[in-house]
GROMACS .gro file of C-alpha atoms in nm:
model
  274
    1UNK     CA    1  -0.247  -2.219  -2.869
    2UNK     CA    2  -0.500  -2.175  -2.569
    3UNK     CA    3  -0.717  -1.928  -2.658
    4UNK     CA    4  -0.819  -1.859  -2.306
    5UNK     CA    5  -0.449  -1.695  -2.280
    6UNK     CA    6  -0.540  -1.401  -2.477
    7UNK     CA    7  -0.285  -1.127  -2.314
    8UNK     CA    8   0.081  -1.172  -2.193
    9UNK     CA    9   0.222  -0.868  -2.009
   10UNK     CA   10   0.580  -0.850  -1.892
   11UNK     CA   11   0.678  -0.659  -1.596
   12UNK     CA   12   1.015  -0.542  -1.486
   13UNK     CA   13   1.048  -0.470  -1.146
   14UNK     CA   14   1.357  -0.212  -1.084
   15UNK     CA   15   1.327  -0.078  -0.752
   16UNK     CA   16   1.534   0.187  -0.611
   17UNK     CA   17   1.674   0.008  -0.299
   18UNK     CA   18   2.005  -0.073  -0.180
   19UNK     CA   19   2.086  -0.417  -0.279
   20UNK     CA   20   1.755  -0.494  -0.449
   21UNK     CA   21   1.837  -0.774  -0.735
   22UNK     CA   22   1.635  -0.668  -1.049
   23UNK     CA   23   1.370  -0.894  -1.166
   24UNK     CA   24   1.123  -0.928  -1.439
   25UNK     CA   25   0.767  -1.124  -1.408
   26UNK     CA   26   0.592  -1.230  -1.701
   27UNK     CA   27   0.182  -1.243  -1.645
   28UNK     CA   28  -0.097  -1.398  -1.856
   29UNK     CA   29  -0.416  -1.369  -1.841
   30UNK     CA   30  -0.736  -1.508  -1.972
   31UNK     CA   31  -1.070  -1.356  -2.135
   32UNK     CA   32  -1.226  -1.293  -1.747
   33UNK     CA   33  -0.917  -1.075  -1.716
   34UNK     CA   34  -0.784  -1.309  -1.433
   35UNK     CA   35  -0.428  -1.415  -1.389
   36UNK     CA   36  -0.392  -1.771  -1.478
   37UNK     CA   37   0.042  -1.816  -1.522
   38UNK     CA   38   0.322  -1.620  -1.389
   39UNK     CA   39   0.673  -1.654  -1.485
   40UNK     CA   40   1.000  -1.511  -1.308
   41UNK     CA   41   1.348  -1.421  -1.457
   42UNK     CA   42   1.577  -1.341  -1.106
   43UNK     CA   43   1.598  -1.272  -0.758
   44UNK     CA   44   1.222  -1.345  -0.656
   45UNK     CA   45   1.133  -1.419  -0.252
   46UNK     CA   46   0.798  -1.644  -0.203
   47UNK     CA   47   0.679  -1.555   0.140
   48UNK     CA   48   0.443  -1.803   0.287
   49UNK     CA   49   0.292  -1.609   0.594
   50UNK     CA   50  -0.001  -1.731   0.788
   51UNK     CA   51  -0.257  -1.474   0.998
   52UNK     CA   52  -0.562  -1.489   1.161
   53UNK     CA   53  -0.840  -1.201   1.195
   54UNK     CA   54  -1.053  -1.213   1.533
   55UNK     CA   55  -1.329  -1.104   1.316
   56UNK     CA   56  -1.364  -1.417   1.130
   57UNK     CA   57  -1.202  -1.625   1.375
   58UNK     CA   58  -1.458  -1.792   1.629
   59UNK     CA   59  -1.445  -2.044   1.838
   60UNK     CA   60  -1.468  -2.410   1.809
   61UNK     CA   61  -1.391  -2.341   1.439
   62UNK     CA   62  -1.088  -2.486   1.222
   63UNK     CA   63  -1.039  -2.214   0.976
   64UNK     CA   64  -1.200  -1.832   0.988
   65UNK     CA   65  -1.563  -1.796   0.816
   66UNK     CA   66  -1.611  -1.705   0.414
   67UNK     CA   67  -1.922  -1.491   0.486
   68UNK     CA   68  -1.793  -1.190   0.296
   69UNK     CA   69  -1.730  -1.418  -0.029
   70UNK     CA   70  -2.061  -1.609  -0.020
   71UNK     CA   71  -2.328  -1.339   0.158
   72UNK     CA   72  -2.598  -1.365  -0.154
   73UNK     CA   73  -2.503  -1.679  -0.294
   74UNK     CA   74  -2.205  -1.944  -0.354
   75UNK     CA   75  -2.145  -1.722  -0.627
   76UNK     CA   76  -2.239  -1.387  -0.523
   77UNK     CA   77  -2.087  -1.209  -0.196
   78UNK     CA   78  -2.016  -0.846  -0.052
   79UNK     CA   79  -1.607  -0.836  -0.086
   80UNK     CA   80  -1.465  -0.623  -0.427
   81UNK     CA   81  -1.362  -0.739  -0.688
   82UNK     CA   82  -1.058  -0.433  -0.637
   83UNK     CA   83  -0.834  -0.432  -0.379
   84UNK     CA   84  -0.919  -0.149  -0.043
   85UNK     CA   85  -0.598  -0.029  -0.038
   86UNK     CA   86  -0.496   0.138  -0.335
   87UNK     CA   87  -0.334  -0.109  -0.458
   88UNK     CA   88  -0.579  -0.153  -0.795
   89UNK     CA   89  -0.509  -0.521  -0.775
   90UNK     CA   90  -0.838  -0.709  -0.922
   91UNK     CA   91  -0.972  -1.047  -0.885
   92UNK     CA   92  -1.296  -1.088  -1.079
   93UNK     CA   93  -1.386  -1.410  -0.873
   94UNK     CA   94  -1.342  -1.297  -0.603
   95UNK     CA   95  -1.730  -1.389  -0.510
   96UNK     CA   96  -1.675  -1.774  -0.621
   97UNK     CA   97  -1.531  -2.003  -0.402
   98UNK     CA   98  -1.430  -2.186  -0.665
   99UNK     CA   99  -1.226  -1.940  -0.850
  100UNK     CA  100  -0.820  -1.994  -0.868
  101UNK     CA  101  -0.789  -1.839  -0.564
  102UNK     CA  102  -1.046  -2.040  -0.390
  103UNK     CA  103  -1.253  -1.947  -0.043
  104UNK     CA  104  -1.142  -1.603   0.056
  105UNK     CA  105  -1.179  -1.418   0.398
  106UNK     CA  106  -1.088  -1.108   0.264
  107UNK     CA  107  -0.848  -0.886   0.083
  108UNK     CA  108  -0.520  -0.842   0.312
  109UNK     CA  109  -0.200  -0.588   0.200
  110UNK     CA  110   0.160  -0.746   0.311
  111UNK     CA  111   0.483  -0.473   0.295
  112UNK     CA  112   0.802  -0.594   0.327
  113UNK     CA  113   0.989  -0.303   0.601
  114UNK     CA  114   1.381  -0.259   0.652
  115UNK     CA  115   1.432  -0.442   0.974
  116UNK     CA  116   1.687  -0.190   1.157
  117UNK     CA  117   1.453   0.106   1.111
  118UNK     CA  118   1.064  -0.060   1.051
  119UNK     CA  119   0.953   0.305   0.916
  120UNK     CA  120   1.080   0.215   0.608
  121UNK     CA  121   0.853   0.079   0.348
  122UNK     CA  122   1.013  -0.168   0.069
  123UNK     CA  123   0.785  -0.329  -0.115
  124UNK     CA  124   0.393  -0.336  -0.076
  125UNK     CA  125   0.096  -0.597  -0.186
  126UNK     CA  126  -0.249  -0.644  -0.141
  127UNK     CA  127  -0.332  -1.000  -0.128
  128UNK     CA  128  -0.608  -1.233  -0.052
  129UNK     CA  129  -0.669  -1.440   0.284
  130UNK     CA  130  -0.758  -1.779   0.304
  131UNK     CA  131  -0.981  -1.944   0.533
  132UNK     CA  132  -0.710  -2.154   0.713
  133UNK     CA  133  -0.493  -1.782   0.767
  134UNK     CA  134  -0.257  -1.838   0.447
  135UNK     CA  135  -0.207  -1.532   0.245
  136UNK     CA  136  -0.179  -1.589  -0.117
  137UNK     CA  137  -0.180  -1.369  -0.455
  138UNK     CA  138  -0.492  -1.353  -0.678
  139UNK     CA  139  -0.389  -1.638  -0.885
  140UNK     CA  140  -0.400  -1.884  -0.569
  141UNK     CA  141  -0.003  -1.863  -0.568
  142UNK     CA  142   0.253  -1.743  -0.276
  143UNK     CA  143   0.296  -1.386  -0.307
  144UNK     CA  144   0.614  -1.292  -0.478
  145UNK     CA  145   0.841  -1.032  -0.354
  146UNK     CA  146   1.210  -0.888  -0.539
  147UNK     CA  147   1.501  -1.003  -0.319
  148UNK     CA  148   1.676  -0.787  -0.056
  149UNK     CA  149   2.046  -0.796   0.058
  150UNK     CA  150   1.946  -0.694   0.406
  151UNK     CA  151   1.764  -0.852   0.670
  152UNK     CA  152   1.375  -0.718   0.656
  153UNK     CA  153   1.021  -0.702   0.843
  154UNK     CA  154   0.686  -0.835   0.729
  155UNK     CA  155   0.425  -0.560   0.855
  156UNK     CA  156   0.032  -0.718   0.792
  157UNK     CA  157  -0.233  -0.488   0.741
  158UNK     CA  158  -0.654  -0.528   0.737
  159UNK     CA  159  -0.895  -0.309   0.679
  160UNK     CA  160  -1.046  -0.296   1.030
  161UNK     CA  161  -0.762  -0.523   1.245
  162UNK     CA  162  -0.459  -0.388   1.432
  163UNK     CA  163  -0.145  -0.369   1.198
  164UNK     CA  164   0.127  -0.664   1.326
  165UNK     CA  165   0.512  -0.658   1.271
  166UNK     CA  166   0.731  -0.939   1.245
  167UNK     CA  167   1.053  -0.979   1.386
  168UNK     CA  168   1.367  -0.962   1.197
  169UNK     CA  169   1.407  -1.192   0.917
  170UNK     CA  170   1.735  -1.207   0.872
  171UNK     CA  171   1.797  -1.403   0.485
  172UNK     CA  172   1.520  -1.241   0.222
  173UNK     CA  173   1.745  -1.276  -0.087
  174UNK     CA  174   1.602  -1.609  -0.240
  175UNK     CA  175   1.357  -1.866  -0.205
  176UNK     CA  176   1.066  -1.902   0.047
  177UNK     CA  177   1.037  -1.729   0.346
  178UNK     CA  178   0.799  -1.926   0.582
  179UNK     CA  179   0.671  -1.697   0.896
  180UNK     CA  180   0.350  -1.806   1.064
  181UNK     CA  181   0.226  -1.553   1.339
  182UNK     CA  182  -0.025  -1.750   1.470
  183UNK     CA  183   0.187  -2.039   1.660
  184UNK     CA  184   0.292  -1.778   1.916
  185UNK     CA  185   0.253  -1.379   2.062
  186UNK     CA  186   0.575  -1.301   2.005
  187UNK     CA  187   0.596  -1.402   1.610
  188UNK     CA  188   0.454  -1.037   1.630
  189UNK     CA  189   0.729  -0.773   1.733
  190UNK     CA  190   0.629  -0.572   2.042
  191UNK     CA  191   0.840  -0.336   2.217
  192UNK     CA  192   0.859  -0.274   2.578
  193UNK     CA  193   0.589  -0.115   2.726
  194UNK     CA  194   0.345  -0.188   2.405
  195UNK     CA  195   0.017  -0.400   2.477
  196UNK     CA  196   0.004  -0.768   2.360
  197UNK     CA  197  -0.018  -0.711   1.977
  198UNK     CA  198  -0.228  -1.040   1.957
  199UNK     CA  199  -0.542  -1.230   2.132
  200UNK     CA  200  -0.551  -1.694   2.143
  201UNK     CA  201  -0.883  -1.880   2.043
  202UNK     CA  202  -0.840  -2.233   2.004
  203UNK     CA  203  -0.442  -2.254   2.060
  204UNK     CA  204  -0.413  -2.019   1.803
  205UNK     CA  205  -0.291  -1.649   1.746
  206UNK     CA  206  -0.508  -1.351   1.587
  207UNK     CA  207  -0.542  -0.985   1.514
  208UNK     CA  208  -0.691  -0.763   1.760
  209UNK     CA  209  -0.989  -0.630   1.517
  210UNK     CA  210  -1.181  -0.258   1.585
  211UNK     CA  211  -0.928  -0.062   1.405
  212UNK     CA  212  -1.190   0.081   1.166
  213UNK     CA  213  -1.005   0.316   1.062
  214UNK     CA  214  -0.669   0.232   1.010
  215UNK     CA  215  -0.455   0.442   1.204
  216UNK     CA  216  -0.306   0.172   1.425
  217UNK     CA  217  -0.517   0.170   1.701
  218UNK     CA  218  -0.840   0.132   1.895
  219UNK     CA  219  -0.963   0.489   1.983
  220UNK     CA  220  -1.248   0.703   2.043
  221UNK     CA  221  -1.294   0.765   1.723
  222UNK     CA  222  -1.314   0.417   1.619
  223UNK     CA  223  -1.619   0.357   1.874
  224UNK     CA  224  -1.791   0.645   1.713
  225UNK     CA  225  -1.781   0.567   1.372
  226UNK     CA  226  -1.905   0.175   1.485
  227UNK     CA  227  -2.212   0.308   1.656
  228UNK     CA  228  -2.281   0.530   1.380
  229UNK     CA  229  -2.310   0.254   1.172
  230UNK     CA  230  -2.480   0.048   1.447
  231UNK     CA  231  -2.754   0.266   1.513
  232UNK     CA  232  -2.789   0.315   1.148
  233UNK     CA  233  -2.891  -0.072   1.145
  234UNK     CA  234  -2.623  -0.110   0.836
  235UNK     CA  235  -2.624  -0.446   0.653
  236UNK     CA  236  -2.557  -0.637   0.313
  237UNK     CA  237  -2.244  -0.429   0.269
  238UNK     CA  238  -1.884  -0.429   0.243
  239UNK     CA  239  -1.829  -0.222   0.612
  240UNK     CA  240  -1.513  -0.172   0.789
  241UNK     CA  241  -1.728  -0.138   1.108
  242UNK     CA  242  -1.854  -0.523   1.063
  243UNK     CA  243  -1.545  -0.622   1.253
  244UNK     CA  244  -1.719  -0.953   1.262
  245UNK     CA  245  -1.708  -0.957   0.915
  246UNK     CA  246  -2.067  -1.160   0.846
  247UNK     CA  247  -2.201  -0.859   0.592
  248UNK     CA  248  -2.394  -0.671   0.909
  249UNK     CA  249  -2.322  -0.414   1.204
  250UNK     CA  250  -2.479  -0.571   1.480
  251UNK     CA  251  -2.438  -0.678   1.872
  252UNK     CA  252  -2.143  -0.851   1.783
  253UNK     CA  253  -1.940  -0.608   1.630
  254UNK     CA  254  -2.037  -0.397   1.928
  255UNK     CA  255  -1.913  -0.661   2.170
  256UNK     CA  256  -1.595  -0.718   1.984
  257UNK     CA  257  -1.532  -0.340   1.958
  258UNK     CA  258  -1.583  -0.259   2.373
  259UNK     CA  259  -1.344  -0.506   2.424
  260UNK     CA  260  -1.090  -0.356   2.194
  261UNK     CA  261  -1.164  -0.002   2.358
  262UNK     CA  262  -1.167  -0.135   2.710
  263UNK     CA  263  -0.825  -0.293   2.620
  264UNK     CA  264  -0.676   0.003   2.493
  265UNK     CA  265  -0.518  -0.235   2.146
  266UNK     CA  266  -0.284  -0.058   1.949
  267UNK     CA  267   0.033  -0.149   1.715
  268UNK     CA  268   0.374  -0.183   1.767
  269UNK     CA  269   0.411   0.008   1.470
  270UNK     CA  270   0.327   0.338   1.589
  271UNK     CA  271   0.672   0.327   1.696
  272UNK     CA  272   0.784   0.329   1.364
  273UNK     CA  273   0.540   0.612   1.145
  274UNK     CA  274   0.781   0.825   0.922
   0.00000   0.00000   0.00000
């Protein structure tokens, strides 16, 4: 026996949904306390999603910059080890680059939303983002949601980027769901009337960032709390007003957050708060 797989824990997922198909997960972990297996027993969806963040997304770049996960040292960065969203999901490497999960952008939370009435939270997960926009669990795996009989919604939230919805997806009972938002704008649902929910660099789609404070837009109260922090001359911390996401508040977070004001960015899904 591997001693390294010290502690199994079984989960059963029964969620009160319509239609949900109950499922059980089976997770084992090793001495570091990190998930290193994962074994399902019924209706389990992967979803393999892809995002970007204007933050960490420059241009004449490939993939979106690690600075958060490798700030002191290849080994040592600024992003927690527990997730920001209240999730208590932990990932003790999350500061090595060469952990299971790998380079990591930042956390990122995924909820799966009814599709006929997007106020309607199903599931939720906070996850990790890689470099080239793919969001995976903590063990380096696709994230695993429980089956649904009707068609659903992926909503993507960040700590200090505009909240995106996805269109209908209209089989999430099985299988792998593949939705990549940033081929196109309108992988991101928009109703009429609603700004562009996403900005291009490089061919590719992103998250309007400056929402430092999560309530699904870019306001007054956004820019105040950034200059705060500006003026304060903030650095070598975890900040949702480093919208640039390189461990400091500085010129370019200021930059990045005018343009968000000027713009007026907001989600689609302040059509949809219960």
């Amino acid at each position: 026996m591997n001693t390294q797989l010290i502690k199994t824990v079984l989960l059963a997922i029964m969620v009160a949904f319509p239609g949900v198909i109950h499922a059980q997960i089976k997770f084992t972990y090793d001495n570091a306390g990190n998930r290193t297996k994962r074994e399902l027993n019924g209706s389990i969806v992967l979803v393999d999603t892809k995002v970007l963040l204007r933050g960490a997304y420059r241009t004449g770049q490939a993939n979106m910059a690690t600075d958060l996960q490798t700030y002191f040292s290849a080994n040592s960065g600024l992003l927690p080890a527990t997730d920001p969203y209240g999730g208590n999901v932990g990932y003790n490497n999350i500061g090595n680059p060469a952990g299971v999960a790998g380079p990591v952008v930042d956390w990122i939370k995924i909820e799966i939303r009814d599709a006929a009435n997007p106020a309607v939270k199903l599931q939720s997960k906070s996850l990790l983002l890689k470099p080239n926009g793919s969001i995976v669990d903590i063990d380096g795996t696709l994230p695993k949601f429980v089956g649904q009989s009707a068609p659903v919604r992926l909503a993507i939230f960040h700590r200090n980027h505009v909240a995106i919805l996805s269109n209908p997806i209209a089989a999430f009972n099985a299988g792998t769901t593949i939705y990549d938002f940033t081929t196109a704008l309108n992988k991101a649902s928009q109703l009429p009337g609603d700004a562009a929910q996403m900005g291009v660099i490089n061919g590719k789609w992103y998250m309007w960032a400056g929402d430092v404070n999560n309530d699904l837009s870019v306001d007054a109260t956004d820019m105040t709390i950034a200059t705060n922090d500006f003026m304060s001359g903030l650095f070598d911390q975890y900040l949702p007003t480093d919208v640039s996401m390189d461990g400091g508040v500085d010129a370019t977070d200021g930059s990045i957050m005018n343009a968000a004001f000027i713009n007026g960015y907001y989600s689609t899904l302040t059509n949809y708060v219960p």
